[in-house]
Amino acid sequence: MTSTTLDWTLALTVGGLFATGVHLMLQRSLTRVLLGFILLGHGTNLLLLSAGAEGDPLPQAMALTAIVITFGVTTFLLALAYRSWRLSGHDEVRDDLEDRSIGTVRERDDFEPAAMPDETGDSDEEESEESDGDGEESDDGRDERGRGNPA
């Protein structure tokens, strides 16, 4: 099989559309996300049509389906960008503070050092003998979690 200049041009065009579309979708502006999604849709349509043989109805039906789906999602993203612009005056996606706080808690848990043994050299077995197991205070005035005032 020999490849023609048209095949290489089409492959580079599809690759360029996909690369530019992914780059735009990773931006924080909803307008850029919308444009990136449109470029990905066009790249998908070109890929589907180039993959099919001349007169084959399956790639044409898939491309038509992709056009309809792209149109629906584009309309939804356009409505989101318009609503964001009307409410806040810009279409930039803000950080989710709740998501960021959960992420910092997870990072803190991942990097906390392991619990160090007591300086007195007591083992866990001795501590469990001192506690009743009901969360009540042990002989030294502390409950099983080590809280409370020693007597």
mmCIF file of C-alpha atoms in Angstrom, residues 2-151:
data_model
loop_
_atom_site.group_PDB
_atom_site.id
_atom_site.type_symbol
_atom_site.label_atom_id
_atom_site.label_comp_id
_atom_site.label_asym_id
_atom_site.label_seq_id
_atom_site.Cartn_x
_atom_site.Cartn_y
_atom_site.Cartn_z
ATOM 1 C CA THR A 2 1.267 3.391 -0.878
ATOM 2 C CA SER A 3 0.307 6.437 1.054
ATOM 3 C CA THR A 4 -0.564 9.574 -0.796
ATOM 4 C CA THR A 5 0.035 13.182 0.102
ATOM 5 C CA LEU A 6 -3.687 13.533 0.797
ATOM 6 C CA ASP A 7 -3.520 10.763 3.440
ATOM 7 C CA TRP A 8 -0.622 12.459 5.224
ATOM 8 C CA THR A 9 -2.312 15.861 5.034
ATOM 9 C CA LEU A 10 -5.522 14.434 6.442
ATOM 10 C CA ALA A 11 -3.632 12.628 9.223
ATOM 11 C CA LEU A 12 -1.735 15.797 10.184
ATOM 12 C CA THR A 13 -4.971 17.827 10.099
ATOM 13 C CA VAL A 14 -6.762 15.331 12.360
ATOM 14 C CA GLY A 15 -3.759 15.222 14.708
ATOM 15 C CA GLY A 16 -3.573 19.014 14.804
ATOM 16 C CA LEU A 17 -7.292 19.314 15.540
ATOM 17 C CA PHE A 18 -7.046 16.758 18.356
ATOM 18 C CA ALA A 19 -3.913 18.358 19.861
ATOM 19 C CA THR A 20 -5.340 21.879 19.743
ATOM 20 C CA GLY A 21 -8.709 20.688 21.049
ATOM 21 C CA VAL A 22 -7.167 18.885 24.030
ATOM 22 C CA HIS A 23 -4.964 21.898 24.793
ATOM 23 C CA LEU A 24 -7.969 24.240 24.770
ATOM 24 C CA MET A 25 -10.077 21.873 26.892
ATOM 25 C CA LEU A 26 -7.425 21.976 29.627
ATOM 26 C CA GLN A 27 -7.803 25.754 30.022
ATOM 27 C CA ARG A 28 -9.825 27.432 32.781
ATOM 28 C CA SER A 29 -12.007 29.571 30.525
ATOM 29 C CA LEU A 30 -15.312 28.001 29.498
ATOM 30 C CA THR A 31 -15.101 29.693 26.097
ATOM 31 C CA ARG A 32 -11.796 27.948 25.423
ATOM 32 C CA VAL A 33 -13.230 24.645 26.651
ATOM 33 C CA LEU A 34 -16.127 25.145 24.227
ATOM 34 C CA LEU A 35 -13.785 25.862 21.310
ATOM 35 C CA GLY A 36 -11.643 22.864 22.254
ATOM 36 C CA PHE A 37 -14.680 20.607 22.270
ATOM 37 C CA ILE A 38 -15.734 21.891 18.853
ATOM 38 C CA LEU A 39 -12.253 21.192 17.462
ATOM 39 C CA LEU A 40 -12.310 17.682 18.936
ATOM 40 C CA GLY A 41 -15.693 17.108 17.305
ATOM 41 C CA HIS A 42 -14.416 18.220 13.907
ATOM 42 C CA GLY A 43 -11.303 16.059 14.298
ATOM 43 C CA THR A 44 -13.481 13.060 15.145
ATOM 44 C CA ASN A 45 -15.671 13.629 12.109
ATOM 45 C CA LEU A 46 -12.654 13.856 9.803
ATOM 46 C CA LEU A 47 -11.186 10.708 11.345
ATOM 47 C CA LEU A 48 -14.424 8.769 10.907
ATOM 48 C CA LEU A 49 -14.885 9.883 7.319
ATOM 49 C CA SER A 50 -11.259 9.172 6.396
ATOM 50 C CA ALA A 51 -11.403 5.700 7.951
ATOM 51 C CA GLY A 52 -14.313 4.563 5.787
ATOM 52 C CA ALA A 53 -14.180 3.440 2.203
ATOM 53 C CA GLU A 54 -15.876 5.421 -0.534
ATOM 54 C CA GLY A 55 -19.617 4.872 -0.387
ATOM 55 C CA ASP A 56 -19.541 2.934 2.901
ATOM 56 C CA PRO A 57 -22.601 4.079 4.906
ATOM 57 C CA LEU A 58 -21.342 3.058 8.379
ATOM 58 C CA PRO A 59 -18.638 5.763 8.800
ATOM 59 C CA GLN A 60 -21.060 8.317 7.384
ATOM 60 C CA ALA A 61 -23.734 7.300 9.910
ATOM 61 C CA MET A 62 -21.197 7.446 12.744
ATOM 62 C CA ALA A 63 -20.032 10.903 11.605
ATOM 63 C CA LEU A 64 -23.639 12.103 11.471
ATOM 64 C CA THR A 65 -24.195 10.783 15.002
ATOM 65 C CA ALA A 66 -20.997 12.512 16.161
ATOM 66 C CA ILE A 67 -22.208 15.782 14.617
ATOM 67 C CA VAL A 68 -25.503 15.581 16.500
ATOM 68 C CA ILE A 69 -23.801 14.761 19.815
ATOM 69 C CA THR A 70 -21.240 17.529 19.313
ATOM 70 C CA PHE A 71 -24.025 20.012 18.566
ATOM 71 C CA GLY A 72 -25.923 19.058 21.741
ATOM 72 C CA VAL A 73 -22.890 19.276 24.020
ATOM 73 C CA THR A 74 -21.780 22.522 22.357
ATOM 74 C CA THR A 75 -25.185 24.043 23.080
ATOM 75 C CA PHE A 76 -24.949 22.930 26.713
ATOM 76 C CA LEU A 77 -21.418 24.338 27.132
ATOM 77 C CA LEU A 78 -22.479 27.584 25.483
ATOM 78 C CA ALA A 79 -25.359 27.886 27.960
ATOM 79 C CA LEU A 80 -22.967 27.227 30.858
ATOM 80 C CA ALA A 81 -20.516 29.874 29.629
ATOM 81 C CA TYR A 82 -23.339 32.396 29.130
ATOM 82 C CA ARG A 83 -24.748 31.709 32.609
ATOM 83 C CA SER A 84 -21.306 32.045 34.170
ATOM 84 C CA TRP A 85 -20.761 35.324 32.330
ATOM 85 C CA ARG A 86 -24.109 36.706 33.485
ATOM 86 C CA LEU A 87 -23.580 35.717 37.143
ATOM 87 C CA SER A 88 -19.915 36.563 37.680
ATOM 88 C CA GLY A 89 -18.869 38.794 34.776
ATOM 89 C CA HIS A 90 -16.349 36.249 33.463
ATOM 90 C CA ASP A 91 -16.381 32.680 32.262
ATOM 91 C CA GLU A 92 -13.385 31.401 34.194
ATOM 92 C CA VAL A 93 -13.900 28.272 36.260
ATOM 93 C CA ARG A 94 -13.084 28.925 39.920
ATOM 94 C CA ASP A 95 -11.345 26.520 42.254
ATOM 95 C CA ASP A 96 -13.630 24.411 44.369
ATOM 96 C CA LEU A 97 -12.594 25.199 47.951
ATOM 97 C CA GLU A 98 -14.182 22.019 49.322
ATOM 98 C CA ASP A 99 -12.289 19.896 46.802
ATOM 99 C CA ARG A 100 -9.038 21.689 47.596
ATOM 100 C CA SER A 101 -9.488 21.165 51.368
ATOM 101 C CA ILE A 102 -10.167 17.452 50.838
ATOM 102 C CA GLY A 103 -7.031 17.233 48.709
ATOM 103 C CA THR A 104 -4.876 18.909 51.356
ATOM 104 C CA VAL A 105 -6.228 16.584 54.059
ATOM 105 C CA ARG A 106 -5.401 13.570 51.882
ATOM 106 C CA GLU A 107 -1.897 14.917 51.221
ATOM 107 C CA ARG A 108 -1.394 15.558 54.929
ATOM 108 C CA ASP A 109 -2.477 12.003 55.756
ATOM 109 C CA ASP A 110 -0.107 10.589 53.146
ATOM 110 C CA PHE A 111 2.906 12.441 54.527
ATOM 111 C CA GLU A 112 2.333 12.202 58.290
ATOM 112 C CA PRO A 113 5.101 10.301 60.032
ATOM 113 C CA ALA A 114 4.238 6.991 61.644
ATOM 114 C CA ALA A 115 3.343 7.031 65.323
ATOM 115 C CA MET A 116 6.449 6.982 67.482
ATOM 116 C CA PRO A 117 6.670 4.621 70.473
ATOM 117 C CA ASP A 118 6.339 6.075 73.968
ATOM 118 C CA GLU A 119 9.460 7.454 75.590
ATOM 119 C CA THR A 120 8.849 5.214 78.616
ATOM 120 C CA GLY A 121 9.099 2.098 76.479
ATOM 121 C CA ASP A 122 5.559 0.915 77.278
ATOM 122 C CA SER A 123 4.204 -1.440 74.667
ATOM 123 C CA ASP A 124 0.665 -1.547 73.299
ATOM 124 C CA GLU A 125 -0.033 -4.718 75.292
ATOM 125 C CA GLU A 126 0.613 -2.983 78.610
ATOM 126 C CA GLU A 127 -1.670 -0.096 77.642
ATOM 127 C CA SER A 128 -4.484 -2.451 76.679
ATOM 128 C CA GLU A 129 -4.218 -4.230 80.044
ATOM 129 C CA GLU A 130 -4.641 -0.917 81.861
ATOM 130 C CA SER A 131 -7.870 -0.125 80.005
ATOM 131 C CA ASP A 132 -11.182 -1.862 80.585
ATOM 132 C CA GLY A 133 -11.990 -1.733 76.828
ATOM 133 C CA ASP A 134 -15.190 0.246 77.441
ATOM 134 C CA GLY A 135 -13.563 3.628 76.952
ATOM 135 C CA GLU A 136 -13.660 4.139 80.715
ATOM 136 C CA GLU A 137 -10.758 5.405 82.672
ATOM 137 C CA SER A 138 -7.974 3.026 83.560
ATOM 138 C CA ASP A 139 -5.983 2.848 86.779
ATOM 139 C CA ASP A 140 -3.865 5.865 85.869
ATOM 140 C CA GLY A 141 -6.931 8.112 85.172
ATOM 141 C CA ARG A 142 -6.840 8.008 81.370
ATOM 142 C CA ASP A 143 -9.335 6.378 79.039
ATOM 143 C CA GLU A 144 -8.255 3.878 76.384
ATOM 144 C CA ARG A 145 -7.388 6.638 73.910
ATOM 145 C CA GLY A 146 -4.995 8.251 76.377
ATOM 146 C CA ARG A 147 -7.230 11.215 77.187
ATOM 147 C CA GLY A 148 -7.960 12.441 80.668
ATOM 148 C CA ASN A 149 -5.976 13.592 83.655
ATOM 149 C CA PRO A 150 -3.738 11.095 85.420
ATOM 150 C CA ALA A 151 -4.624 10.725 89.097
#
